[in-house]
């Protein structure tokens, strides 16, 4: 990475070529904000009860009383999965009996919703829940559908790096873009829940592949000064723009099939960018395609109005690039007791952070008030979180910083259970503070983990942690589903995991203003305190070379 930066230093740090590439790549991240969480609206469960056929011999009094009243979380509400037997109610109605006066309703036999369900259309015109009756005995299918997206994330995370290393960053970006478009479009016309889930897996795989490949391309193409902004704020903030735009599109399109068609059409806008976004010269150079790499660099020099050297890559540099290197794998992050202990703690951290982050993101449709506004507020809280966390990472120790954020997030999850029912606005505000803390933790844990592992196994270590993170995201929908049993149960589980992870984090080594470990042996020396080094040794140092680390982090 350093040799390449020295060779391409003639391009400068800023210029039209870098500005254009920065802008175009960031626009790609906006689309990932659309597709990451549309299940919040597509899979929402509106109020419902058993459908009652329109029978002429059923009085208004009995039609209102045919749905039993149940006590759920201390409040009375209509039963969602049963009704009084229709034939018995019809006979009682024909005899002129009045429910609750002439007949004790608790003695009337109940039956399952044999005629289906009636759904409220006050908020949603249709969702996959209303389409395929994913309620009562089939209620588990909704969190399962959400989890298939994250299974796709896991698959895409594992495959995208290998594909982009083999075929190039640009091809994988636009291949993922087309796959995303086609997958969402097919999903919009799904004839069954099973097809919806299968296509949702493809949506997840293509979405994360697009994100990772675009992130990698940006870190490899942009100059040192611009790639720091790109990796710390550019990608995250533009993802938030898409996330914040999603609820307004969903508000305008309240029928789930129409919403998916609109979202899939957004991807079409990005296809012409093929002719404007360059392939990574760094990747071409590593593949021995020197002429293609030089052609791109000369075009960049022309756009930046600088003069390129007559020979950009010298023979000695090519020899260095092609020199054999030792191979390391994921097994190496578990080989010794010290690095194994660090890895296990990091795995727990990543699972807890991702479960909390996605759990609160998916739970916005279950909060009181307008679900569209709640989703927007949830996305909006991420903007200052990314900005603040980036500033703090430059000036604060990682270990207490991450533990503090996790403790705040877990504390908010416990606190929300103490808020009275009549203060729903306060409850939403507390949950947004929790989302803010989880977003900050999400940002810190990426950087912190990359600084802990030595260079030789950094990619493998972060890859293992990323896989653990996907397990947390796959479990998140089921944690939210437990709210149907007890509305406080998801908060108790996520809060307990978060507070525990904040304590576990204290046993990891501090990395702030410490030398990044290069070998496994160096890391074994860094149990509690790593070797001291000058202040410019951090990943997020000003003007520093961030992409080599963050490139691996996002993978």
Coordinates of C-alpha atoms in Angstrom, one line a residue:
X1 CA 0.0 0.0 0.0
X2 CA 2.8 2.4 0.9
X3 CA 4.8 1.7 -2.2
X4 CA 1.8 2.2 -4.4
X5 CA 1.0 5.6 -2.7
X6 CA 4.5 6.7 -3.3
X7 CA 4.3 5.8 -7.0
X8 CA 1.0 7.6 -7.5
X9 CA 1.9 10.7 -5.4
X10 CA 2.1 12.7 -8.6
X11 CA -1.7 12.8 -8.7
X12 CA -1.8 15.0 -5.6
X13 CA -4.2 14.8 -2.7
X14 CA -7.2 16.6 -4.3
X15 CA -8.6 17.3 -7.8
X16 CA -11.5 16.7 -10.1
X17 CA -10.7 13.0 -10.5
X18 CA -10.9 12.4 -6.7
X19 CA -13.9 14.6 -6.2
X20 CA -15.9 12.9 -8.9
X21 CA -15.0 9.4 -7.7
X22 CA -15.7 10.3 -4.1
X23 CA -19.2 11.7 -5.0
X24 CA -20.2 8.8 -7.3
X25 CA -19.1 6.0 -4.9
X26 CA -21.0 7.7 -2.0
X27 CA -24.2 7.8 -4.1
X28 CA -24.0 4.0 -4.3
X29 CA -24.2 3.9 -0.5
X30 CA -27.5 5.7 -0.5
X31 CA -29.1 2.7 -2.2
X32 CA -27.8 0.3 0.5
X33 CA -29.8 2.4 3.0
X34 CA -33.0 1.6 1.1
X35 CA -32.6 -2.1 1.0
X36 CA -31.1 -2.8 4.4
X37 CA -34.2 -2.2 6.4
X38 CA -37.3 -2.0 4.2
X39 CA -38.6 -5.1 6.0
X40 CA -39.5 -2.7 8.8
X41 CA -42.5 -1.7 6.7
X42 CA -42.9 -4.7 4.4
X43 CA -43.0 -7.1 7.3
X44 CA -45.0 -4.9 9.7
X45 CA -47.9 -6.5 11.6
X46 CA -51.0 -4.2 11.7
X47 CA -53.7 -4.6 14.4
X48 CA -55.9 -7.6 13.5
X49 CA -58.6 -10.0 14.8
X50 CA -60.5 -13.0 13.5
X51 CA -62.6 -12.3 10.3
X52 CA -66.3 -12.4 10.9
X53 CA -68.4 -13.2 7.8
X54 CA -71.2 -10.8 6.9
X55 CA -74.2 -12.7 8.1
X56 CA -77.6 -11.1 8.1
X57 CA -78.9 -12.9 11.2
X58 CA -76.0 -11.6 13.4
X59 CA -77.0 -8.6 15.5
X60 CA -74.7 -5.6 15.9
X61 CA -74.3 -6.4 19.6
X62 CA -73.1 -9.9 18.9
X63 CA -70.9 -8.8 16.0
X64 CA -69.1 -6.5 18.4
X65 CA -68.9 -9.1 21.1
X66 CA -67.8 -12.1 19.0
X67 CA -64.1 -11.3 19.5
X68 CA -63.0 -12.2 23.1
X69 CA -61.2 -9.7 25.3
X70 CA -57.8 -10.7 26.6
X71 CA -55.4 -9.1 29.1
X72 CA -52.0 -8.6 27.4
X73 CA -49.2 -6.8 29.3
X74 CA -51.8 -5.5 31.8
X75 CA -54.1 -4.1 29.2
X76 CA -57.3 -5.4 27.8
X77 CA -57.4 -5.9 24.0
X78 CA -59.3 -8.0 21.4
X79 CA -58.0 -11.5 20.9
X80 CA -55.9 -11.9 17.8
X81 CA -56.2 -15.6 17.3
X82 CA -59.7 -16.7 18.4
X83 CA -63.3 -15.8 18.4
X84 CA -66.5 -17.2 19.9
X85 CA -67.9 -20.1 17.9
X86 CA -69.8 -18.6 15.0
X87 CA -72.6 -21.2 15.0
X88 CA -73.2 -20.7 18.7
X89 CA -73.2 -16.9 18.4
X90 CA -75.6 -17.1 15.5
X91 CA -78.1 -19.2 17.5
X92 CA -77.9 -16.9 20.5
X93 CA -78.4 -13.9 18.3
X94 CA -81.4 -15.4 16.6
X95 CA -83.0 -16.1 20.0
X96 CA -82.6 -12.4 20.9
X97 CA -80.1 -12.9 23.7
X98 CA -77.9 -9.9 24.6
X99 CA -74.2 -10.6 25.1
X100 CA -73.0 -9.8 28.7
X101 CA -76.6 -9.4 29.9
X102 CA -78.4 -12.6 29.0
X103 CA -75.3 -14.6 28.3
X104 CA -72.1 -15.0 30.2
X105 CA -69.5 -14.7 27.5
X106 CA -66.8 -16.6 29.5
X107 CA -69.0 -19.7 29.1
X108 CA -69.3 -19.5 25.3
X109 CA -66.9 -21.9 23.5
X110 CA -64.2 -20.3 21.4
X111 CA -62.7 -21.3 18.0
X112 CA -59.6 -20.6 15.9
X113 CA -59.8 -18.0 13.1
X114 CA -61.1 -20.5 10.6
X115 CA -62.2 -17.7 8.2
X116 CA -59.0 -15.8 8.3
X117 CA -58.2 -12.4 9.8
X118 CA -59.4 -8.8 9.4
X119 CA -56.5 -6.3 9.4
X120 CA -56.5 -2.6 10.1
X121 CA -55.6 -0.4 7.1
X122 CA -55.1 2.8 9.1
X123 CA -51.3 2.6 8.5
X124 CA -50.5 -0.1 6.0
X125 CA -52.6 -1.0 3.0
X126 CA -50.8 -4.4 2.8
X127 CA -47.7 -6.2 4.1
X128 CA -46.4 -9.7 3.7
X129 CA -48.2 -10.3 7.1
X130 CA -51.6 -9.4 5.7
X131 CA -50.8 -11.1 2.3
X132 CA -50.0 -14.5 3.7
X133 CA -51.6 -14.3 7.2
X134 CA -48.3 -14.5 9.1
X135 CA -50.0 -14.2 12.5
X136 CA -50.8 -16.5 15.4
X137 CA -49.4 -20.0 14.6
X138 CA -47.5 -18.5 11.6
X139 CA -46.2 -15.5 13.5
X140 CA -42.7 -17.0 13.6
X141 CA -42.5 -16.6 9.8
X142 CA -42.1 -12.8 10.0
X143 CA -38.8 -12.8 12.1
X144 CA -37.6 -15.7 9.9
X145 CA -38.1 -13.6 6.8
X146 CA -36.1 -10.8 8.4
X147 CA -33.3 -13.2 9.3
X148 CA -33.0 -14.4 5.7
X149 CA -31.7 -10.9 4.8
X150 CA -29.0 -11.3 7.4
X151 CA -28.2 -14.8 6.2
X152 CA -27.6 -13.1 2.8
X153 CA -25.4 -10.6 4.6
X154 CA -23.3 -13.5 5.9
X155 CA -23.0 -15.2 2.5
X156 CA -22.2 -11.9 0.7
X157 CA -19.6 -11.0 3.3
X158 CA -17.8 -14.3 2.8
X159 CA -18.0 -14.3 -1.1
X160 CA -17.7 -10.6 -2.1
X161 CA -14.0 -10.3 -1.0
X162 CA -13.0 -13.4 -3.0
X163 CA -15.0 -12.3 -6.0
X164 CA -13.7 -8.8 -6.1
X165 CA -10.1 -10.0 -5.6
X166 CA -10.6 -12.3 -8.6
X167 CA -12.7 -10.3 -11.0
X168 CA -12.1 -6.8 -9.9
X169 CA -13.9 -4.3 -7.7
X170 CA -15.9 -2.5 -10.4
X171 CA -17.4 -5.7 -11.9
X172 CA -18.5 -6.9 -8.5
X173 CA -20.1 -3.5 -7.7
X174 CA -22.2 -3.4 -10.8
X175 CA -22.9 -7.1 -10.8
X176 CA -24.2 -6.8 -7.2
X177 CA -26.2 -3.7 -8.3
X178 CA -27.9 -5.7 -11.1
X179 CA -28.4 -8.7 -8.8
X180 CA -30.0 -6.4 -6.2
X181 CA -32.3 -4.8 -8.7
X182 CA -33.5 -8.2 -10.1
X183 CA -33.8 -9.8 -6.6
X184 CA -36.0 -7.0 -5.2
X185 CA -38.1 -7.0 -8.4
X186 CA -38.7 -10.7 -8.2
X187 CA -39.4 -10.4 -4.5
X188 CA -42.1 -7.8 -5.3
X189 CA -43.9 -10.4 -7.4
X190 CA -43.4 -13.3 -4.9
X191 CA -46.3 -15.8 -5.1
X192 CA -45.5 -17.2 -1.7
X193 CA -43.7 -16.5 1.6
X194 CA -41.1 -19.1 0.7
X195 CA -40.2 -17.4 -2.5
X196 CA -40.0 -14.1 -0.7
X197 CA -37.5 -15.5 1.8
X198 CA -35.4 -17.1 -0.8
X199 CA -35.2 -13.8 -2.8
X200 CA -34.5 -11.9 0.4
X201 CA -31.4 -13.9 0.9
X202 CA -30.2 -12.8 -2.5
X203 CA -31.1 -9.2 -1.7
X204 CA -28.9 -9.4 1.5
X205 CA -26.0 -11.0 -0.3
X206 CA -26.1 -8.5 -3.2
X207 CA -26.6 -5.5 -0.9
X208 CA -23.6 -6.3 1.4
X209 CA -21.5 -7.2 -1.6
X210 CA -22.2 -3.8 -3.2
X211 CA -21.4 -2.0 0.1
X212 CA -18.1 -3.9 0.7
X213 CA -16.9 -3.7 -2.9
X214 CA -17.7 0.1 -3.2
X215 CA -16.0 0.7 0.1
X216 CA -12.9 -1.2 -1.0
X217 CA -12.8 0.6 -4.3
X218 CA -13.0 4.0 -2.6
X219 CA -10.1 3.2 -0.2
X220 CA -8.0 2.0 -3.1
X221 CA -8.7 4.8 -5.6
X222 CA -8.9 7.9 -3.5
X223 CA -6.0 9.9 -2.2
X224 CA -4.8 9.6 1.4
X225 CA -6.6 12.7 2.7
X226 CA -9.9 12.0 0.9
X227 CA -10.0 8.3 1.7
X228 CA -10.0 9.1 5.5
X229 CA -13.2 11.2 5.0
X230 CA -14.6 8.5 2.8
X231 CA -13.9 5.6 5.2
X232 CA -15.0 7.4 8.4
X233 CA -17.9 9.6 7.3
X234 CA -18.6 9.4 3.6
X235 CA -19.9 5.8 3.4
X236 CA -21.7 5.8 6.8
X237 CA -23.5 9.2 6.3
X238 CA -24.6 8.4 2.7
X239 CA -26.0 5.1 4.0
X240 CA -27.9 7.2 6.6
X241 CA -29.3 9.4 3.8
X242 CA -30.8 6.3 2.2
X243 CA -32.0 5.1 5.5
X244 CA -33.7 8.4 6.3
X245 CA -35.3 8.5 2.8
X246 CA -36.8 5.0 3.1
X247 CA -39.7 5.9 5.6
X248 CA -40.9 8.8 3.3
X249 CA -41.0 6.5 0.3
X250 CA -42.8 3.9 2.4
X251 CA -45.2 6.6 3.6
X252 CA -46.1 7.4 0.0
X253 CA -46.3 3.7 -1.1
X254 CA -48.2 1.8 1.6
X255 CA -48.7 -1.4 -0.4
X256 CA -45.7 -3.6 0.0
X257 CA -45.5 -4.9 -3.6
X258 CA -45.6 -1.3 -5.0
X259 CA -43.0 -0.2 -2.5
X260 CA -40.5 -2.9 -3.6
X261 CA -41.1 -2.1 -7.3
X262 CA -40.3 1.5 -6.6
X263 CA -37.2 0.6 -4.6
X264 CA -35.9 -1.8 -7.2
X265 CA -36.3 0.9 -9.9
X266 CA -33.9 3.1 -7.9
X267 CA -31.0 0.8 -8.8
X268 CA -31.5 1.5 -12.5
X269 CA -30.3 5.1 -11.9
X270 CA -26.9 3.7 -10.9
X271 CA -26.2 1.6 -14.0
X272 CA -24.9 4.5 -16.2
X273 CA -22.2 5.1 -13.5
X274 CA -20.4 2.1 -15.1
X275 CA -18.9 4.6 -17.6
X276 CA -17.8 7.0 -14.9
X277 CA -16.5 4.9 -12.0
X278 CA -13.0 3.6 -12.7
X279 CA -11.6 0.2 -11.8
X280 CA -9.0 0.1 -9.0
X281 CA -5.5 0.8 -10.5
X282 CA -4.2 -0.7 -7.3
X283 CA -6.0 -4.0 -7.9
X284 CA -5.0 -4.0 -11.6
X285 CA -1.4 -3.4 -10.6
X286 CA -1.6 -6.3 -8.1
X287 CA -2.9 -8.6 -10.9
X288 CA 0.0 -7.7 -13.2
X289 CA -2.3 -5.7 -15.6
X290 CA 0.1 -2.8 -15.5
X291 CA -0.9 -1.2 -18.9
X292 CA -4.6 -0.9 -17.8
X293 CA -3.5 0.5 -14.4
X294 CA -1.3 3.1 -16.1
X295 CA -4.1 4.1 -18.5
X296 CA -6.4 4.9 -15.6
X297 CA -3.7 6.8 -13.7
X298 CA -2.9 8.9 -16.8
X299 CA -6.5 9.7 -17.3
X300 CA -6.7 10.7 -13.6
X301 CA -3.6 12.9 -14.1
X302 CA -5.2 14.6 -17.1
X303 CA -8.4 15.3 -15.1
X304 CA -6.4 16.6 -12.1
X305 CA -4.3 18.8 -14.6
X306 CA -1.0 17.3 -13.5
X307 CA 1.8 15.6 -15.5
X308 CA 2.2 11.9 -15.2
X309 CA 5.8 10.4 -15.3
X310 CA 6.8 8.8 -18.5
X311 CA 7.1 5.4 -16.7
X312 CA 4.8 5.0 -13.7
X313 CA 5.6 1.5 -12.5
X314 CA 9.2 0.5 -12.5
X315 CA 10.5 -3.1 -12.9
X316 CA 11.7 -3.1 -9.2
X317 CA 8.3 -2.2 -8.0
X318 CA 6.7 -5.0 -10.0
X319 CA 9.2 -7.4 -8.5
X320 CA 8.2 -6.3 -5.0
X321 CA 4.5 -6.6 -5.8
X322 CA 5.0 -10.1 -7.1
X323 CA 7.2 -11.3 -4.3
X324 CA 5.8 -14.4 -2.4
X325 CA 4.2 -13.7 1.0
X326 CA 3.4 -16.0 3.9
X327 CA -0.2 -17.2 4.0
X328 CA -2.4 -16.9 7.1
X329 CA -5.9 -18.2 7.7
X330 CA -8.8 -17.8 10.2
X331 CA -7.3 -20.7 12.1
X332 CA -4.4 -18.5 13.2
X333 CA -6.7 -16.2 15.2
X334 CA -7.4 -19.2 17.5
X335 CA -4.0 -20.9 17.4
X336 CA -2.5 -19.5 20.7
X337 CA -4.2 -19.0 24.1
X338 CA -3.7 -15.2 24.1
X339 CA -5.0 -14.5 20.7
X340 CA -7.8 -17.1 21.2
X341 CA -8.9 -15.3 24.3
X342 CA -8.9 -11.9 22.5
X343 CA -10.8 -13.4 19.6
X344 CA -13.5 -14.9 21.8
X345 CA -14.0 -11.6 23.6
X346 CA -14.2 -9.8 20.3
X347 CA -16.8 -12.3 19.0
X348 CA -19.0 -11.6 22.0
X349 CA -18.6 -7.9 21.5
X350 CA -19.6 -7.9 17.9
X351 CA -22.6 -10.1 18.4
X352 CA -23.9 -7.9 21.3
X353 CA -23.3 -4.7 19.3
X354 CA -24.9 -5.9 16.1
X355 CA -27.9 -7.5 17.9
X356 CA -28.5 -4.2 19.8
X357 CA -28.1 -2.1 16.7
X358 CA -30.3 -4.1 14.3
X359 CA -32.7 -5.1 17.1
X360 CA -33.5 -1.4 17.8
X361 CA -33.6 -0.6 14.0
X362 CA -36.1 -3.4 13.4
X363 CA -38.2 -2.5 16.4
X364 CA -39.2 0.9 15.1
X365 CA -42.5 -0.4 13.7
X366 CA -43.4 -1.7 17.1
X367 CA -43.0 1.6 18.9
X368 CA -45.9 3.7 19.8
X369 CA -46.7 6.6 17.5
X370 CA -46.1 6.9 13.8
X371 CA -43.9 4.1 12.5
X372 CA -42.6 6.2 9.6
X373 CA -41.6 9.1 11.9
X374 CA -40.0 6.6 14.3
X375 CA -37.9 5.1 11.5
X376 CA -36.8 8.5 10.4
X377 CA -35.8 9.5 13.9
X378 CA -33.9 6.2 14.3
X379 CA -32.0 6.9 11.1
X380 CA -31.5 10.6 12.1
X381 CA -29.8 9.7 15.4
X382 CA -27.1 7.9 13.4
X383 CA -25.8 11.1 11.7
X384 CA -24.5 12.8 14.9
X385 CA -23.4 9.4 16.3
X386 CA -21.1 8.9 13.3
X387 CA -19.7 12.4 13.5
X388 CA -19.2 12.4 17.3
X389 CA -17.6 8.9 17.3
X390 CA -15.2 9.9 14.6
X391 CA -14.1 12.9 16.6
X392 CA -13.8 10.9 19.8
X393 CA -11.8 8.1 18.1
X394 CA -9.1 10.7 17.3
X395 CA -8.8 11.8 20.9
X396 CA -9.9 9.1 23.3
X397 CA -8.8 5.7 24.4
X398 CA -10.7 2.9 22.7
X399 CA -11.4 0.6 25.7
X400 CA -13.2 3.1 28.0
X401 CA -14.9 4.7 25.0
X402 CA -16.5 1.5 23.8
X403 CA -17.4 0.3 27.3
X404 CA -19.1 3.7 28.0
X405 CA -21.1 3.6 24.8
X406 CA -22.2 0.0 25.5
X407 CA -23.1 0.8 29.1
X408 CA -25.2 3.8 27.9
X409 CA -26.9 1.7 25.3
X410 CA -27.6 -1.1 27.8
X411 CA -28.7 1.3 30.4
X412 CA -31.3 2.9 28.1
X413 CA -32.7 -0.6 27.3
X414 CA -33.2 -1.2 31.0
X415 CA -34.5 2.3 31.7
X416 CA -37.2 2.1 29.0
X417 CA -39.0 -0.6 31.1
X418 CA -39.5 1.9 34.0
X419 CA -41.3 4.5 31.9
X420 CA -45.1 4.7 32.5
X421 CA -47.4 3.8 29.6
X422 CA -48.7 7.3 29.4
X423 CA -45.3 8.8 28.6
X424 CA -44.7 7.1 25.2
X425 CA -42.8 10.2 23.9
X426 CA -40.3 9.8 26.7
X427 CA -40.0 6.0 25.9
X428 CA -39.3 6.8 22.2
X429 CA -36.7 9.4 23.2
X430 CA -34.9 6.9 25.5
X431 CA -34.9 4.3 22.8
X432 CA -33.4 6.8 20.3
X433 CA -30.6 7.6 22.9
X434 CA -30.0 3.8 23.0
X435 CA -29.8 3.7 19.2
X436 CA -27.4 6.6 19.3
X437 CA -25.1 4.7 21.7
X438 CA -25.3 1.5 19.7
X439 CA -24.4 3.4 16.5
X440 CA -21.3 4.9 18.3
X441 CA -20.4 1.4 19.6
X442 CA -20.8 0.0 16.1
X443 CA -18.3 2.6 14.7
X444 CA -15.8 2.1 17.5
X445 CA -15.8 -1.7 17.5
X446 CA -14.8 -1.8 13.8
X447 CA -11.7 0.4 14.4
X448 CA -10.8 -1.1 17.8
X449 CA -10.8 -4.7 16.5
X450 CA -8.7 -3.8 13.5
X451 CA -6.1 -2.2 15.8
X452 CA -6.0 -5.2 18.1
X453 CA -5.1 -7.8 15.6
X454 CA -1.6 -8.0 14.0
X455 CA -1.1 -7.2 10.4
X456 CA -0.6 -10.8 9.3
X457 CA -4.0 -12.0 10.6
X458 CA -5.9 -8.7 10.7
X459 CA -8.1 -9.5 7.8
X460 CA -8.8 -13.0 9.1
X461 CA -9.5 -11.7 12.6
X462 CA -11.9 -9.1 11.5
X463 CA -13.5 -11.6 9.1
X464 CA -14.2 -14.0 12.0
X465 CA -15.7 -11.1 14.0
X466 CA -17.8 -10.0 11.1
X467 CA -19.2 -13.6 10.8
X468 CA -20.1 -13.5 14.5
X469 CA -21.8 -10.1 13.9
X470 CA -24.0 -11.8 11.3
X471 CA -25.1 -14.3 13.9
X472 CA -26.1 -11.5 16.1
X473 CA -28.1 -9.8 13.3
X474 CA -29.8 -13.1 12.4
X475 CA -30.8 -13.5 16.0
X476 CA -32.1 -9.9 16.3
X477 CA -35.5 -10.5 14.6
X478 CA -36.2 -13.4 17.0
X479 CA -35.3 -11.2 20.0
X480 CA -37.8 -8.6 18.8
X481 CA -40.3 -11.4 18.2
X482 CA -40.2 -12.2 21.9
X483 CA -42.0 -8.9 22.5
X484 CA -45.2 -10.7 21.5
X485 CA -44.8 -12.8 24.7
X486 CA -43.7 -9.9 26.9
X487 CA -43.0 -6.4 25.5
X488 CA -40.1 -5.9 27.9
X489 CA -38.3 -9.3 27.1
X490 CA -36.4 -8.0 24.1
X491 CA -35.1 -5.0 26.1
X492 CA -34.0 -7.3 29.0
X493 CA -32.1 -9.7 26.7
X494 CA -30.4 -7.0 24.6
X495 CA -29.7 -4.9 27.7
X496 CA -28.1 -7.8 29.6
X497 CA -25.9 -8.7 26.6
X498 CA -24.8 -5.2 26.1
X499 CA -23.9 -4.5 29.8
X500 CA -22.1 -7.8 30.0
X501 CA -20.1 -7.0 26.8
X502 CA -19.1 -3.6 28.2
X503 CA -17.5 -5.5 31.1
X504 CA -15.8 -8.0 28.8
X505 CA -14.4 -5.2 26.7
X506 CA -12.3 -4.0 29.7
X507 CA -10.2 -7.1 29.5
X508 CA -9.0 -6.3 25.9
X509 CA -5.7 -4.4 25.4
X510 CA -5.7 -0.7 24.9
X511 CA -4.6 0.4 21.4
X512 CA -4.8 4.2 21.5
X513 CA -1.5 5.8 20.6
X514 CA 0.1 2.3 20.6
X515 CA 2.1 0.7 17.8
X516 CA -0.1 -1.5 15.6
X517 CA 1.1 -5.2 16.1
X518 CA 2.7 -6.6 12.9
X519 CA 3.1 -10.3 14.0
X520 CA 1.3 -12.8 16.2
X521 CA 4.3 -12.7 18.5
X522 CA 4.0 -8.9 18.9
X523 CA 0.3 -9.3 19.7
X524 CA 1.1 -11.9 22.4
X525 CA 3.2 -9.3 24.2
X526 CA 0.2 -6.9 24.2
X527 CA -2.0 -8.5 26.9
X528 CA -3.0 -5.4 28.8
X529 CA -0.7 -2.7 27.6
X530 CA 0.9 -2.5 24.1
X531 CA 4.2 -0.9 23.3
X532 CA 4.2 2.9 23.3
X533 CA 4.7 4.7 20.0
X534 CA 4.4 8.3 18.8
X535 CA 0.9 9.8 18.4
X536 CA 0.8 9.2 14.7
X537 CA 0.6 5.4 15.0
X538 CA -3.2 5.2 15.0
X539 CA -5.5 4.1 12.3
X540 CA -7.4 7.4 12.5
X541 CA -4.4 9.6 12.6
X542 CA -4.7 12.9 10.7
X543 CA -3.7 12.4 7.1
X544 CA -2.8 8.8 7.9
X545 CA -3.0 5.8 5.7
X546 CA -6.4 4.4 6.8
X547 CA -7.6 2.2 4.0
X548 CA -5.3 -0.8 4.5
X549 CA -7.0 -1.4 7.9
X550 CA -10.5 -0.2 7.1
X551 CA -10.4 -2.1 3.9
X552 CA -10.0 -5.3 5.8
X553 CA -12.4 -4.1 8.6
X554 CA -15.4 -3.8 6.3
X555 CA -14.7 -7.2 4.8

